[in-house]
PDB file of C-alpha atoms in Angstrom:
ATOM      1  CA  MET A   1      77.254  90.621 -38.527  1.00  0.00           C
ATOM      2  CA  GLU A   2      78.607  91.112 -42.021  1.00  0.00           C
ATOM      3  CA  TYR A   3      79.119  94.779 -42.869  1.00  0.00           C
ATOM      4  CA  LYS A   4      78.038  96.068 -46.268  1.00  0.00           C
ATOM      5  CA  PRO A   5      79.257  99.669 -46.655  1.00  0.00           C
ATOM      6  CA  ASP A   6      77.345 102.265 -48.621  1.00  0.00           C
ATOM      7  CA  LEU A   7      80.102 104.342 -50.240  1.00  0.00           C
ATOM      8  CA  THR A   8      79.902 107.141 -52.770  1.00  0.00           C
ATOM      9  CA  LYS A   9      82.647 108.153 -55.195  1.00  0.00           C
ATOM     10  CA  GLU A  10      82.899 111.419 -53.322  1.00  0.00           C
ATOM     11  CA  ASP A  11      83.365 109.565 -50.004  1.00  0.00           C
ATOM     12  CA  ILE A  12      86.106 107.410 -51.507  1.00  0.00           C
ATOM     13  CA  LEU A  13      87.979 110.335 -53.075  1.00  0.00           C
ATOM     14  CA  LYS A  14      87.783 112.489 -49.941  1.00  0.00           C
ATOM     15  CA  ASN A  15      88.991 109.607 -47.778  1.00  0.00           C
ATOM     16  CA  ARG A  16      91.835 108.841 -50.195  1.00  0.00           C
ATOM     17  CA  ILE A  17      93.210 112.341 -49.744  1.00  0.00           C
ATOM     18  CA  LEU A  18      92.930 112.101 -45.951  1.00  0.00           C
ATOM     19  CA  PHE A  19      94.529 108.634 -45.942  1.00  0.00           C
ATOM     20  CA  GLU A  20      97.552 109.830 -47.921  1.00  0.00           C
ATOM     21  CA  GLU A  21      97.896 112.892 -45.702  1.00  0.00           C
ATOM     22  CA  ARG A  22      97.786 110.656 -42.624  1.00  0.00           C
ATOM     23  CA  ASN A  23     100.474 108.369 -43.995  1.00  0.00           C
ATOM     24  CA  SER A  24     102.689 111.379 -44.737  1.00  0.00           C
ATOM     25  CA  PHE A  25     102.045 112.770 -41.238  1.00  0.00           C
ATOM     26  CA  TYR A  26     103.457 109.596 -39.676  1.00  0.00           C
ATOM     27  CA  MET A  27     106.247 109.130 -42.214  1.00  0.00           C
ATOM     28  CA  ASP A  28     107.516 112.619 -41.362  1.00  0.00           C
ATOM     29  CA  ARG A  29     107.816 111.396 -37.768  1.00  0.00           C
ATOM     30  CA  GLY A  30     109.648 108.190 -38.678  1.00  0.00           C
ATOM     31  CA  LEU A  31     106.803 105.658 -38.877  1.00  0.00           C
ATOM     32  CA  ASP A  32     106.117 104.150 -42.309  1.00  0.00           C
ATOM     33  CA  PHE A  33     102.987 102.012 -42.010  1.00  0.00           C
ATOM     34  CA  GLN A  34     103.217 100.669 -45.552  1.00  0.00           C
ATOM     35  CA  LYS A  35     106.827  99.564 -45.081  1.00  0.00           C
ATOM     36  CA  SER A  36     105.967  97.880 -41.781  1.00  0.00           C
ATOM     37  CA  ARG A  37     103.133  95.923 -43.413  1.00  0.00           C
ATOM     38  CA  ARG A  38     105.439  94.745 -46.199  1.00  0.00           C
ATOM     39  CA  PHE A  39     107.887  93.520 -43.529  1.00  0.00           C
ATOM     40  CA  ILE A  40     105.094  91.681 -41.724  1.00  0.00           C
ATOM     41  CA  LEU A  41     103.965  89.995 -44.942  1.00  0.00           C
ATOM     42  CA  GLU A  42     107.531  88.988 -45.753  1.00  0.00           C
ATOM     43  CA  LYS A  43     107.903  87.284 -42.382  1.00  0.00           C
ATOM     44  CA  ALA A  44     104.465  85.690 -42.592  1.00  0.00           C
ATOM     45  CA  GLY A  45     105.444  83.854 -45.759  1.00  0.00           C
ATOM     46  CA  ASP A  46     102.618  82.865 -48.086  1.00  0.00           C
ATOM     47  CA  PRO A  47      99.388  83.061 -46.029  1.00  0.00           C
ATOM     48  CA  ASP A  48      97.435  80.797 -48.348  1.00  0.00           C
ATOM     49  CA  GLY A  49      93.943  79.496 -47.634  1.00  0.00           C
ATOM     50  CA  ASN A  50      91.357  81.336 -45.543  1.00  0.00           C
ATOM     51  CA  ILE A  51      92.815  84.485 -43.998  1.00  0.00           C
ATOM     52  CA  LEU A  52      91.378  86.388 -41.032  1.00  0.00           C
ATOM     53  CA  ASP A  53      92.485  89.910 -40.076  1.00  0.00           C
ATOM     54  CA  ILE A  54      91.414  90.795 -36.528  1.00  0.00           C
ATOM     55  CA  ALA A  55      90.805  94.374 -35.348  1.00  0.00           C
ATOM     56  CA  SER A  56      91.169  95.973 -38.751  1.00  0.00           C
ATOM     57  CA  GLY A  57      91.281  99.557 -37.526  1.00  0.00           C
ATOM     58  CA  LYS A  58      91.681 101.717 -40.632  1.00  0.00           C
ATOM     59  CA  GLY A  59      92.407  98.601 -42.667  1.00  0.00           C
ATOM     60  CA  ILE A  60      96.142  99.031 -43.237  1.00  0.00           C
ATOM     61  CA  MET A  61      96.892  95.299 -42.873  1.00  0.00           C
ATOM     62  CA  ALA A  62      93.829  94.301 -44.877  1.00  0.00           C
ATOM     63  CA  LEU A  63      94.934  96.703 -47.600  1.00  0.00           C
ATOM     64  CA  ALA A  64      98.447  95.225 -47.666  1.00  0.00           C
ATOM     65  CA  LEU A  65      97.050  91.697 -47.981  1.00  0.00           C
ATOM     66  CA  ALA A  66      94.619  92.693 -50.727  1.00  0.00           C
ATOM     67  CA  ARG A  67      97.372  94.523 -52.601  1.00  0.00           C
ATOM     68  CA  ALA A  68      99.431  91.325 -52.469  1.00  0.00           C
ATOM     69  CA  GLY A  69      96.594  89.456 -54.185  1.00  0.00           C
ATOM     70  CA  TYR A  70      94.945  87.745 -51.214  1.00  0.00           C
ATOM     71  CA  ASP A  71      91.236  87.434 -50.444  1.00  0.00           C
ATOM     72  CA  LEU A  72      90.437  87.711 -46.758  1.00  0.00           C
ATOM     73  CA  THR A  73      87.986  88.338 -43.952  1.00  0.00           C
ATOM     74  CA  THR A  74      88.513  91.300 -41.650  1.00  0.00           C
ATOM     75  CA  LEU A  75      86.646  92.401 -38.544  1.00  0.00           C
ATOM     76  CA  ASP A  76      86.381  95.162 -36.009  1.00  0.00           C
ATOM     77  CA  ARG A  77      83.866  95.825 -33.252  1.00  0.00           C
ATOM     78  CA  ASP A  78      83.721  99.507 -34.278  1.00  0.00           C
ATOM     79  CA  GLU A  79      81.536 100.144 -37.345  1.00  0.00           C
ATOM     80  CA  GLU A  80      83.295 103.451 -38.066  1.00  0.00           C
ATOM     81  CA  MET A  81      86.643 101.654 -38.261  1.00  0.00           C
ATOM     82  CA  LEU A  82      85.163  99.146 -40.703  1.00  0.00           C
ATOM     83  CA  ARG A  83      83.845 102.003 -42.817  1.00  0.00           C
ATOM     84  CA  LEU A  84      87.354 103.484 -42.962  1.00  0.00           C
ATOM     85  CA  THR A  85      88.710 100.055 -43.902  1.00  0.00           C
ATOM     86  CA  ALA A  86      86.145  99.824 -46.690  1.00  0.00           C
ATOM     87  CA  LEU A  87      86.940 103.330 -47.926  1.00  0.00           C
ATOM     88  CA  ASN A  88      90.672 102.633 -47.999  1.00  0.00           C
ATOM     89  CA  LEU A  89      90.137  99.379 -49.900  1.00  0.00           C
ATOM     90  CA  ALA A  90      87.707 100.998 -52.314  1.00  0.00           C
ATOM     91  CA  GLY A  91      90.220 103.769 -52.975  1.00  0.00           C
ATOM     92  CA  GLU A  92      92.460 101.177 -54.608  1.00  0.00           C
ATOM     93  CA  GLY A  93      89.698  99.094 -56.185  1.00  0.00           C
ATOM     94  CA  LEU A  94      90.244  96.224 -53.733  1.00  0.00           C
ATOM     95  CA  LEU A  95      87.039  96.152 -51.727  1.00  0.00           C
ATOM     96  CA  ASP A  96      85.781  93.052 -53.535  1.00  0.00           C
ATOM     97  CA  ARG A  97      88.694  91.034 -52.098  1.00  0.00           C
ATOM     98  CA  VAL A  98      87.616  91.531 -48.483  1.00  0.00           C
ATOM     99  CA  ARG A  99      84.610  90.485 -46.394  1.00  0.00           C
ATOM    100  CA  LEU A 100      83.985  92.822 -43.462  1.00  0.00           C
ATOM    101  CA  PHE A 101      82.325  91.907 -40.170  1.00  0.00           C
ATOM    102  CA  ILE A 102      81.271  93.910 -37.127  1.00  0.00           C
ATOM    103  CA  MET A 103      82.492  91.538 -34.454  1.00  0.00           C
ATOM    104  CA  ASP A 104      84.229  91.420 -31.069  1.00  0.00           C
ATOM    105  CA  ALA A 105      87.596  89.645 -31.213  1.00  0.00           C
ATOM    106  CA  GLY A 106      86.759  87.929 -27.917  1.00  0.00           C
ATOM    107  CA  ARG A 107      83.575  86.382 -29.335  1.00  0.00           C
ATOM    108  CA  LEU A 108      84.239  85.271 -32.895  1.00  0.00           C
ATOM    109  CA  ASP A 109      81.217  84.050 -34.798  1.00  0.00           C
ATOM    110  CA  PHE A 110      83.150  81.571 -36.945  1.00  0.00           C
ATOM    111  CA  GLU A 111      83.354  77.780 -36.942  1.00  0.00           C
ATOM    112  CA  ASP A 112      86.233  75.928 -35.277  1.00  0.00           C
ATOM    113  CA  ALA A 113      89.362  75.558 -37.451  1.00  0.00           C
ATOM    114  CA  SER A 114      87.877  77.744 -40.193  1.00  0.00           C
ATOM    115  CA  PHE A 115      91.011  79.789 -40.973  1.00  0.00           C
ATOM    116  CA  ASN A 116      94.496  78.860 -42.176  1.00  0.00           C
ATOM    117  CA  CYS A 117      96.098  82.138 -41.160  1.00  0.00           C
ATOM    118  CA  VAL A 118      95.143  84.843 -38.644  1.00  0.00           C
ATOM    119  CA  PHE A 119      96.646  88.340 -38.522  1.00  0.00           C
ATOM    120  CA  MET A 120      96.366  90.765 -35.615  1.00  0.00           C
ATOM    121  CA  VAL A 121      98.407  93.931 -36.103  1.00  0.00           C
ATOM    122  CA  ASP A 122      98.658  97.075 -33.947  1.00  0.00           C
ATOM    123  CA  ALA A 123      95.766  95.852 -31.776  1.00  0.00           C
ATOM    124  CA  LEU A 124      97.256  94.084 -28.767  1.00  0.00           C
ATOM    125  CA  HIS A 125      98.165  97.289 -26.934  1.00  0.00           C
ATOM    126  CA  HIS A 126      94.483  98.303 -26.987  1.00  0.00           C
ATOM    127  CA  MET A 127      93.402  95.158 -25.124  1.00  0.00           C
ATOM    128  CA  GLU A 128      92.939  94.906 -21.372  1.00  0.00           C
ATOM    129  CA  GLU A 129      93.463  91.135 -21.350  1.00  0.00           C
ATOM    130  CA  ILE A 130      94.273  88.606 -24.021  1.00  0.00           C
ATOM    131  CA  GLU A 131      92.926  85.288 -22.754  1.00  0.00           C
ATOM    132  CA  LYS A 132      89.527  85.545 -24.462  1.00  0.00           C
ATOM    133  CA  VAL A 133      90.923  86.917 -27.708  1.00  0.00           C
ATOM    134  CA  PHE A 134      93.766  84.417 -27.982  1.00  0.00           C
ATOM    135  CA  SER A 135      91.492  81.532 -27.002  1.00  0.00           C
ATOM    136  CA  GLU A 136      89.111  82.498 -29.796  1.00  0.00           C
ATOM    137  CA  ILE A 137      91.988  82.808 -32.273  1.00  0.00           C
ATOM    138  CA  ASP A 138      93.214  79.366 -31.226  1.00  0.00           C
ATOM    139  CA  ARG A 139      89.718  77.962 -31.719  1.00  0.00           C
ATOM    140  CA  VAL A 140      89.196  79.273 -35.262  1.00  0.00           C
ATOM    141  CA  LEU A 141      92.780  78.576 -36.415  1.00  0.00           C
ATOM    142  CA  GLU A 142      93.281  75.162 -37.988  1.00  0.00           C
ATOM    143  CA  LYS A 143      95.996  72.762 -36.828  1.00  0.00           C
ATOM    144  CA  GLY A 144      99.235  73.737 -38.574  1.00  0.00           C
ATOM    145  CA  GLY A 145      97.893  77.225 -39.245  1.00  0.00           C
ATOM    146  CA  LYS A 146      99.773  80.474 -38.653  1.00  0.00           C
ATOM    147  CA  LEU A 147      99.074  83.323 -36.271  1.00  0.00           C
ATOM    148  CA  VAL A 148     100.808  86.546 -37.280  1.00  0.00           C
ATOM    149  CA  LEU A 149     101.061  89.150 -34.520  1.00  0.00           C
ATOM    150  CA  ALA A 150     102.686  92.558 -34.679  1.00  0.00           C
ATOM    151  CA  ASP A 151     102.521  95.743 -32.671  1.00  0.00           C
ATOM    152  CA  PHE A 152     104.522  98.863 -31.959  1.00  0.00           C
ATOM    153  CA  ASN A 153     107.871  98.470 -30.259  1.00  0.00           C
ATOM    154  CA  GLU A 154     109.163 101.172 -27.934  1.00  0.00           C
ATOM    155  CA  LYS A 155     110.206 103.448 -30.787  1.00  0.00           C
ATOM    156  CA  GLY A 156     106.938 102.990 -32.669  1.00  0.00           C
ATOM    157  CA  MET A 157     104.821 103.574 -29.575  1.00  0.00           C
ATOM    158  CA  ASP A 158     106.729 106.748 -28.769  1.00  0.00           C
ATOM    159  CA  ILE A 159     106.072 108.093 -32.277  1.00  0.00           C
ATOM    160  CA  VAL A 160     102.365 107.242 -32.105  1.00  0.00           C
ATOM    161  CA  GLU A 161     101.899 108.785 -28.678  1.00  0.00           C
ATOM    162  CA  ARG A 162     103.762 111.957 -29.674  1.00  0.00           C
ATOM    163  CA  ALA A 163     101.689 112.203 -32.856  1.00  0.00           C
ATOM    164  CA  HIS A 164      98.439 111.877 -30.917  1.00  0.00           C
ATOM    165  CA  HIS A 165      99.636 114.458 -28.415  1.00  0.00           C
ATOM    166  CA  ALA A 166     100.430 116.874 -31.259  1.00  0.00           C
ATOM    167  CA  GLU A 167      96.799 116.536 -32.355  1.00  0.00           C
ATOM    168  CA  GLY A 168      95.496 117.135 -28.844  1.00  0.00           C
ATOM    169  CA  ARG A 169      94.475 113.499 -28.342  1.00  0.00           C
ATOM    170  CA  GLU A 170      95.480 110.669 -26.032  1.00  0.00           C
ATOM    171  CA  HIS A 171      96.547 107.309 -27.446  1.00  0.00           C
ATOM    172  CA  GLU A 172      95.014 104.281 -25.724  1.00  0.00           C
ATOM    173  CA  ASN A 173      97.736 101.929 -24.498  1.00  0.00           C
ATOM    174  CA  LYS A 174      96.892  99.065 -22.158  1.00  0.00           C
ATOM    175  CA  SER A 175     100.588  98.046 -22.186  1.00  0.00           C
ATOM    176  CA  LEU A 176     100.093  94.474 -23.404  1.00  0.00           C
ATOM    177  CA  GLY A 177     102.892  93.553 -25.765  1.00  0.00           C
ATOM    178  CA  GLU A 178     105.234  90.959 -27.190  1.00  0.00           C
ATOM    179  CA  GLU A 179     106.172  89.315 -23.880  1.00  0.00           C
ATOM    180  CA  ASP A 180     102.503  88.794 -22.973  1.00  0.00           C
ATOM    181  CA  ALA A 181     101.826  87.227 -26.363  1.00  0.00           C
ATOM    182  CA  LEU A 182     104.895  84.981 -26.203  1.00  0.00           C
ATOM    183  CA  ARG A 183     103.950  83.684 -22.753  1.00  0.00           C
ATOM    184  CA  TRP A 184     100.479  82.714 -23.946  1.00  0.00           C
ATOM    185  CA  LEU A 185     101.787  81.087 -27.139  1.00  0.00           C
ATOM    186  CA  ALA A 186     104.437  79.134 -25.230  1.00  0.00           C
ATOM    187  CA  ALA A 187     101.834  77.832 -22.792  1.00  0.00           C
ATOM    188  CA  LYS A 188      99.743  76.585 -25.723  1.00  0.00           C
ATOM    189  CA  GLY A 189     102.703  74.920 -27.451  1.00  0.00           C
ATOM    190  CA  TYR A 190     102.890  77.102 -30.538  1.00  0.00           C
ATOM    191  CA  ALA A 191     106.136  77.090 -32.537  1.00  0.00           C
ATOM    192  CA  VAL A 192     107.241  80.717 -32.560  1.00  0.00           C
ATOM    193  CA  GLU A 193     109.595  82.934 -34.565  1.00  0.00           C
ATOM    194  CA  SER A 194     110.033  86.639 -33.837  1.00  0.00           C
ATOM    195  CA  TRP A 195     111.686  89.687 -35.393  1.00  0.00           C
ATOM    196  CA  GLN A 196     112.158  93.390 -34.780  1.00  0.00           C
ATOM    197  CA  ALA A 197     111.406  95.924 -37.490  1.00  0.00           C
ATOM    198  CA  ASP A 198     112.143  99.619 -37.184  1.00  0.00           C
ATOM    199  CA  CYS A 199     108.949 100.473 -35.296  1.00  0.00           C
ATOM    200  CA  HIS A 200     107.327  97.067 -34.751  1.00  0.00           C
ATOM    201  CA  TRP A 201     107.878  93.662 -33.256  1.00  0.00           C
ATOM    202  CA  VAL A 202     106.592  90.737 -35.315  1.00  0.00           C
ATOM    203  CA  VAL A 203     105.733  87.205 -34.181  1.00  0.00           C
ATOM    204  CA  VAL A 204     104.745  84.312 -36.441  1.00  0.00           C
ATOM    205  CA  ALA A 205     103.395  81.354 -34.464  1.00  0.00           C
ATOM    206  CA  ARG A 206     102.384  77.986 -35.924  1.00  0.00           C
ATOM    207  CA  LYS A 207      99.725  75.936 -34.200  1.00  0.00           C
ATOM    208  CA  LYS A 208     100.920  72.365 -33.604  1.00  0.00           C
TER     209      LYS A 208
END
């Protein structure tokens, strides 16, 4: 279902302050989300055509893509996360570049081969299994298209878990990571390149 947020100027301004405070909170601990997204975009190359961002969360990847001038589709199964994505985009006047959908990554309501590039960032570690999600990504990604995956490496995960602990919360970590993704991609014959950033691993896989 497409999500059409109802946002007030007050909502957008209040969220903008919280968003900047949150970024500073993590930067003080050694994790720069904006820098990591720039690194991911650099390694992705030019993601031209139809772009899909899976599991948007607070919309940090969607925001980076929109800032870089791209139009895209983003989705999350959690409506509150999509609202945060919309607020963060609206805070920079970029909401009109992004279509938002409430949707489960394991059951994508898109046609086969409908996207040229798919991003999934900081989401894999939340998943209990990847077969359904990756199979759906493979289905909607056109031949020759790119899948861009990234998630926290050991250093990044340690920072996130410590930050959550400092706030009295637990960080969900199902422990799926780069090796799990690479095994699936290899079995499907994707051509893969990978890199390590300061707090993330990044994989760019091209569908043959």
